[in-house]
Amino acid sequence: MHKRSGDIKDPTPTITSRYSYGMALIRVEDLVKEFRRSERFPGFLGGIRSLFTRQYTVTQAVDGISFEVDQGELVGYLGPNGAGKSTTIKMLTGILVATSGICEVGGITPWRDRERNAKQIGVVFGQRSQLWWDLPLRDSFLLIKRLYDVSDADFRATMKTFTDLLELEEFIDTPVRQLSLGQRMRGDLAAAMLYRPHILYLDEPTIGLDVVAKERIRVFIEELNRAEGTTVILTTHDLDDVERLCRRIMMIDHGKLLWDGDPESLKRRYAPHRELVVRLVDPHEKVAELGLAGVSVGDAAEGATTIAFDPQQVAAADVIAAVLARHRVSDISIVEPELEPIIRQIYADRAVAL
């Protein structure tokens, strides 16, 4: 069975994924997708020539990626615009046919058996809706019930659960075209999961939403994954979504898979230091050097001093004890590194704008 990629090419050192394998629900091996675009010769005669002589520009949107996703995983699939994220999702859903390689979802090659594949997946694209524009939201759900042969009992139970989790009651009888973006996204999520698929693909599900709508959607995704074991593949530029939801991230750039591992491993690799922010009772007092390996005391700013330490060399408790032994402290806190600046830096080092 093909192992998951866990390396970043030069200038970034090689990284090895630590995932073990079970029975993979999604299996991708050496997957390639090329797009060919015909070039037109300039001028009137060039247009005539183009009818008889064709030249093509070939773009590799996905370039030999390999990975596996097990049942119940919640994976963040990250990359800059044009990296190949959406192309990968479109092959997994059966919308696009791969140029070469293996792509299996639940034992099915998605584009060869689109109907069977459609019954085991739910898809939400943040910029598109699967709901009927002029119908009330409730009628869209009833149509999906008929399309996927959902029983009356299952439909009632599912709708009750989703209505409570997503707070649909206040707008379920409103035509979709009159819904706000946040309301429509909640409706799309409910529609995608109405027939209880095993896999949920989410492409920018919280784009443009306010903090309240984002929270409702995040809670819903968490509950689906926790309670029903739904496998979730999430593509997003909102790394707060990734921090909150994902236990594994895959990073893609120029069609190649660069990283496959958990967020904490990525933080340890690229942001090994943690920070201790200390405020002293006497704001004019300076924090003394602590004499501990892997610890660096920064300058005071606005009454707070930042102490950087390497948790591989010294425990946070030891750093705190050393500070308390030397100073009277009014406040102290540990700041964990955020994912967004780490990922931004990785892409910046490769001359890619996130």
XYZ file of C-alpha atoms in Angstrom:
354
model
C 0.000 0.000 0.000
C 1.325 3.366 -0.993
C 2.655 5.471 1.862
C 1.547 9.008 2.470
C 3.882 11.729 1.330
C 5.353 13.823 4.113
C 8.108 15.804 2.525
C 8.727 19.326 1.392
C 11.202 19.634 -1.450
C 14.196 21.945 -1.247
C 14.702 24.565 0.094
C 12.703 22.994 2.921
C 14.095 19.775 4.489
C 12.415 16.400 4.096
C 9.616 15.578 6.532
C 8.306 12.083 7.157
C 4.649 11.422 7.882
C 3.957 9.334 11.007
C 0.530 8.059 10.035
C -0.220 4.347 10.176
C -2.586 2.727 7.746
C -5.885 0.985 8.142
C -8.465 0.266 5.484
C -8.422 3.409 3.383
C -11.758 4.907 2.386
C -10.042 7.158 -0.177
C -6.948 5.994 -2.065
C -5.025 8.197 -4.468
C -1.809 6.994 -6.109
C 0.344 8.891 -8.630
C -2.687 10.938 -9.656
C -2.153 13.314 -12.571
C -4.513 15.789 -14.207
C -3.409 17.725 -17.275
C -5.317 20.443 -19.085
C -4.595 21.087 -22.765
C -5.299 24.487 -24.255
C -5.022 25.070 -27.985
C -2.969 28.053 -29.087
C -4.302 30.361 -31.755
C -1.928 31.777 -34.346
C -2.150 35.592 -34.637
C -3.851 37.428 -37.457
C -6.452 36.451 -40.041
C -4.238 33.886 -41.744
C -3.266 32.603 -38.335
C -6.931 31.903 -37.614
C -7.203 29.868 -40.830
C -3.959 28.068 -40.005
C -5.326 27.205 -36.553
C -8.130 25.242 -38.233
C -5.634 22.832 -39.762
C -2.599 22.979 -37.474
C -3.100 22.624 -33.738
C -0.567 23.452 -31.073
C -1.333 22.933 -27.413
C -0.133 24.272 -24.095
C -0.248 21.574 -21.419
C -0.743 22.522 -17.762
C -0.345 19.936 -15.011
C -2.869 20.957 -12.368
C -2.181 17.816 -10.315
C 1.255 16.256 -10.633
C 1.558 12.701 -9.326
C 0.106 13.043 -5.825
C -0.466 10.039 -3.546
C -2.354 9.811 -0.251
C -4.899 7.777 1.673
C -7.738 8.870 3.926
C -9.260 6.472 6.459
C -12.853 6.345 7.615
C -13.646 9.105 10.111
C -10.689 11.384 9.371
C -11.136 15.150 9.202
C -8.492 16.445 6.803
C -7.570 19.984 5.820
C -6.427 20.171 2.185
C -4.482 23.418 1.847
C -2.687 25.396 -0.796
C -2.572 28.748 -2.589
C -4.902 29.614 -5.448
C -4.093 27.464 -8.473
C -2.258 24.834 -6.405
C -4.534 21.975 -7.530
C -6.893 21.667 -4.545
C -10.184 22.066 -6.392
C -8.960 19.912 -9.284
C -8.224 17.099 -6.826
C -11.673 17.418 -5.252
C -13.315 17.398 -8.683
C -11.566 14.114 -9.520
C -12.580 12.619 -6.168
C -16.194 13.599 -6.814
C -16.163 12.293 -10.403
C -16.589 15.697 -12.059
C -13.183 15.435 -13.765
C -11.458 12.401 -15.270
C -7.819 11.907 -14.271
C -5.137 11.902 -16.951
C -3.375 9.017 -15.205
C -2.993 7.352 -11.808
C -5.323 5.635 -9.363
C -8.247 7.276 -7.607
C -10.601 5.146 -5.517
C -13.369 6.373 -3.213
C -15.080 3.613 -1.251
C -13.701 1.099 -3.748
C -15.158 3.057 -6.707
C -13.364 4.991 -9.407
C -15.480 8.142 -9.177
C -15.745 9.107 -12.871
C -16.485 5.510 -13.971
C -19.453 5.040 -11.666
C -20.752 8.517 -10.954
C -24.151 7.416 -9.670
C -22.811 5.027 -7.027
C -20.154 7.539 -6.057
C -22.737 10.325 -5.718
C -24.659 8.289 -3.134
C -21.647 7.954 -0.849
C -20.454 11.576 -0.958
C -21.791 15.000 -0.020
C -20.293 18.137 -1.550
C -20.509 21.797 -0.521
C -18.861 24.471 -2.654
C -18.794 27.842 -0.931
C -19.345 29.733 -4.198
C -22.131 27.489 -5.583
C -25.400 26.118 -4.274
C -27.151 22.807 -4.880
C -30.457 24.250 -3.662
C -33.329 25.266 -5.946
C -33.168 29.049 -6.161
C -36.895 29.876 -6.289
C -38.131 27.162 -3.919
C -38.392 27.369 -0.138
C -35.543 25.606 1.611
C -37.919 22.908 2.887
C -38.958 22.014 -0.690
C -35.313 21.653 -1.725
C -34.851 19.136 1.088
C -37.946 17.211 -0.034
C -36.628 17.019 -3.598
C -33.264 15.684 -2.365
C -35.170 13.138 -0.260
C -36.864 11.866 -3.426
C -33.665 11.912 -5.489
C -31.778 9.779 -2.952
C -34.704 7.557 -1.857
C -34.525 8.610 1.782
C -37.261 6.963 3.850
C -39.862 9.113 5.601
C -38.645 8.029 9.039
C -34.981 8.744 8.249
C -35.895 12.076 6.679
C -37.861 13.222 9.736
C -35.123 12.160 12.158
C -32.359 13.746 10.079
C -34.250 16.985 9.556
C -34.936 17.303 13.285
C -31.247 16.853 14.079
C -30.059 19.242 11.371
C -32.705 21.848 12.143
C -31.554 21.924 15.766
C -27.820 21.921 15.011
C -27.962 24.496 12.219
C -30.905 26.501 13.557
C -32.861 26.216 10.292
C -36.350 26.674 11.718
C -36.515 30.459 11.324
C -35.891 30.386 7.544
C -36.746 26.847 6.363
C -39.867 28.096 4.541
C -38.064 31.040 2.907
C -37.167 30.868 -0.826
C -33.460 30.189 -1.247
C -32.930 33.387 -3.258
C -34.026 35.415 -0.203
C -31.596 33.756 2.226
C -28.471 35.438 3.499
C -25.117 33.853 2.633
C -24.823 32.296 6.083
C -28.355 30.880 5.931
C -27.779 29.465 2.453
C -24.531 27.799 3.536
C -26.322 26.141 6.444
C -28.998 24.960 4.036
C -26.341 23.607 1.656
C -24.673 21.684 4.470
C -27.960 20.114 5.511
C -28.761 19.229 1.880
C -25.332 17.624 1.365
C -25.761 15.376 4.416
C -29.508 14.663 4.173
C -28.961 11.165 2.758
C -26.154 10.400 5.245
C -23.167 9.982 2.884
C -19.935 8.539 4.279
C -17.767 11.355 2.899
C -18.219 15.124 2.942
C -16.161 17.412 0.689
C -16.154 21.048 1.772
C -14.682 23.711 -0.493
C -14.460 27.075 1.340
C -17.616 26.431 3.419
C -17.180 29.532 5.621
C -16.073 32.037 2.984
C -17.634 35.443 3.552
C -19.532 34.416 6.683
C -19.735 36.336 9.950
C -18.339 34.855 13.156
C -21.724 33.544 14.344
C -22.456 31.709 11.076
C -18.905 30.293 11.001
C -19.302 28.924 14.503
C -22.599 27.191 13.691
C -21.056 25.513 10.659
C -17.936 24.457 12.566
C -20.030 22.927 15.347
C -22.097 21.055 12.752
C -19.001 19.633 11.033
C -17.488 18.607 14.366
C -20.683 16.851 15.401
C -20.999 14.970 12.097
C -17.441 13.753 12.378
C -17.699 12.864 16.072
C -21.139 11.292 16.229
C -21.404 9.610 12.829
C -17.789 9.096 11.803
C -18.286 11.111 8.630
C -15.027 11.517 6.739
C -14.461 15.191 5.925
C -12.086 16.734 3.377
C -11.899 20.489 3.900
C -10.285 22.952 1.491
C -10.100 26.483 2.827
C -8.001 29.638 3.084
C -9.463 30.320 6.528
C -6.882 28.663 8.745
C -9.049 29.253 11.809
C -11.244 26.491 10.330
C -8.205 24.214 10.115
C -7.027 25.020 13.654
C -10.481 24.315 15.019
C -11.451 21.221 13.039
C -8.589 19.323 11.430
C -6.435 16.655 13.023
C -4.492 16.197 9.798
C -3.465 18.593 7.053
C -2.189 18.056 3.531
C -0.452 20.910 1.714
C -0.290 21.088 -2.074
C 1.559 23.510 -4.331
C 1.990 23.465 -8.119
C 0.128 20.162 -8.183
C 2.536 18.380 -5.829
C 1.807 17.179 -2.306
C 4.262 18.910 0.021
C 3.158 17.910 3.509
C 0.946 15.255 5.047
C 0.733 15.179 8.837
C -0.906 16.619 11.927
C -0.859 20.372 12.629
C 1.178 20.009 15.825
C 4.004 18.267 13.946
C 4.036 21.121 11.457
C 4.233 23.659 14.275
C 7.040 21.781 15.991
C 8.976 21.615 12.734
C 8.607 25.232 11.646
C 7.873 27.051 14.906
C 9.733 25.060 17.556
C 9.693 27.864 20.141
C 6.843 28.746 22.459
C 6.424 32.121 24.089
C 5.815 33.064 27.711
C 4.387 36.573 28.139
C 5.164 38.002 31.584
C 3.902 41.184 33.275
C 5.693 42.195 36.473
C 4.167 44.012 39.434
C 6.760 46.736 38.980
C 6.377 47.822 35.327
C 9.855 49.415 35.368
C 11.570 46.195 36.421
C 13.272 44.073 33.757
C 13.070 40.279 33.591
C 16.501 38.858 34.303
C 18.160 36.160 32.221
C 17.005 32.828 33.606
C 20.080 30.722 32.932
C 18.107 27.913 31.287
C 19.034 26.134 28.050
C 16.782 26.982 25.124
C 15.403 30.124 26.806
C 15.723 33.683 25.487
C 14.398 36.769 27.305
C 13.190 39.520 24.979
C 12.835 43.240 25.542
C 9.878 44.643 27.456
C 7.130 46.266 25.372
C 4.044 47.961 26.827
C 4.744 46.458 30.231
C 5.064 42.873 28.978
C 8.181 40.783 28.391
C 8.195 37.897 25.950
C 10.329 34.895 26.848
C 10.929 32.392 24.031
C 11.668 28.804 25.000
C 12.153 25.476 23.252
C 9.836 22.872 24.834
C 12.179 20.136 23.604
C 14.906 21.506 25.895
C 13.008 22.937 28.843
C 9.521 22.476 30.262
C 7.175 25.444 30.449
C 6.721 24.785 34.187
C 10.474 25.182 34.739
C 10.532 28.508 32.880
C 7.573 29.784 34.900
C 9.190 28.633 38.165
C 12.426 30.429 37.276
C 10.532 33.672 36.586
C 8.508 33.441 39.806
C 11.669 32.756 41.832
C 13.208 36.055 40.654
C 10.284 38.449 40.262
C 6.881 39.467 41.550
C 4.510 38.685 38.681
C 1.087 40.233 38.048
C 0.237 38.138 34.980
C 1.756 35.289 33.003
C 0.552 33.378 29.935
C 1.822 30.884 27.353
C 1.308 31.757 23.689
C 1.084 28.820 21.285
C 2.200 29.398 17.676
C -0.577 29.950 15.147
C -0.839 27.873 12.007
C -1.425 30.734 9.558
C 1.982 32.469 9.764
C 3.744 29.095 9.601
C 1.985 28.056 6.411
C 2.401 31.532 4.939
C 6.135 31.327 5.579
C 6.401 27.869 4.000
C 4.812 29.141 0.791
C 6.819 32.384 0.904
C 10.051 30.375 1.069
C 8.947 28.647 -2.120
C 8.098 32.015 -3.741
C 4.399 31.248 -3.621
C 1.854 33.762 -2.288
C -0.732 32.246 0.012
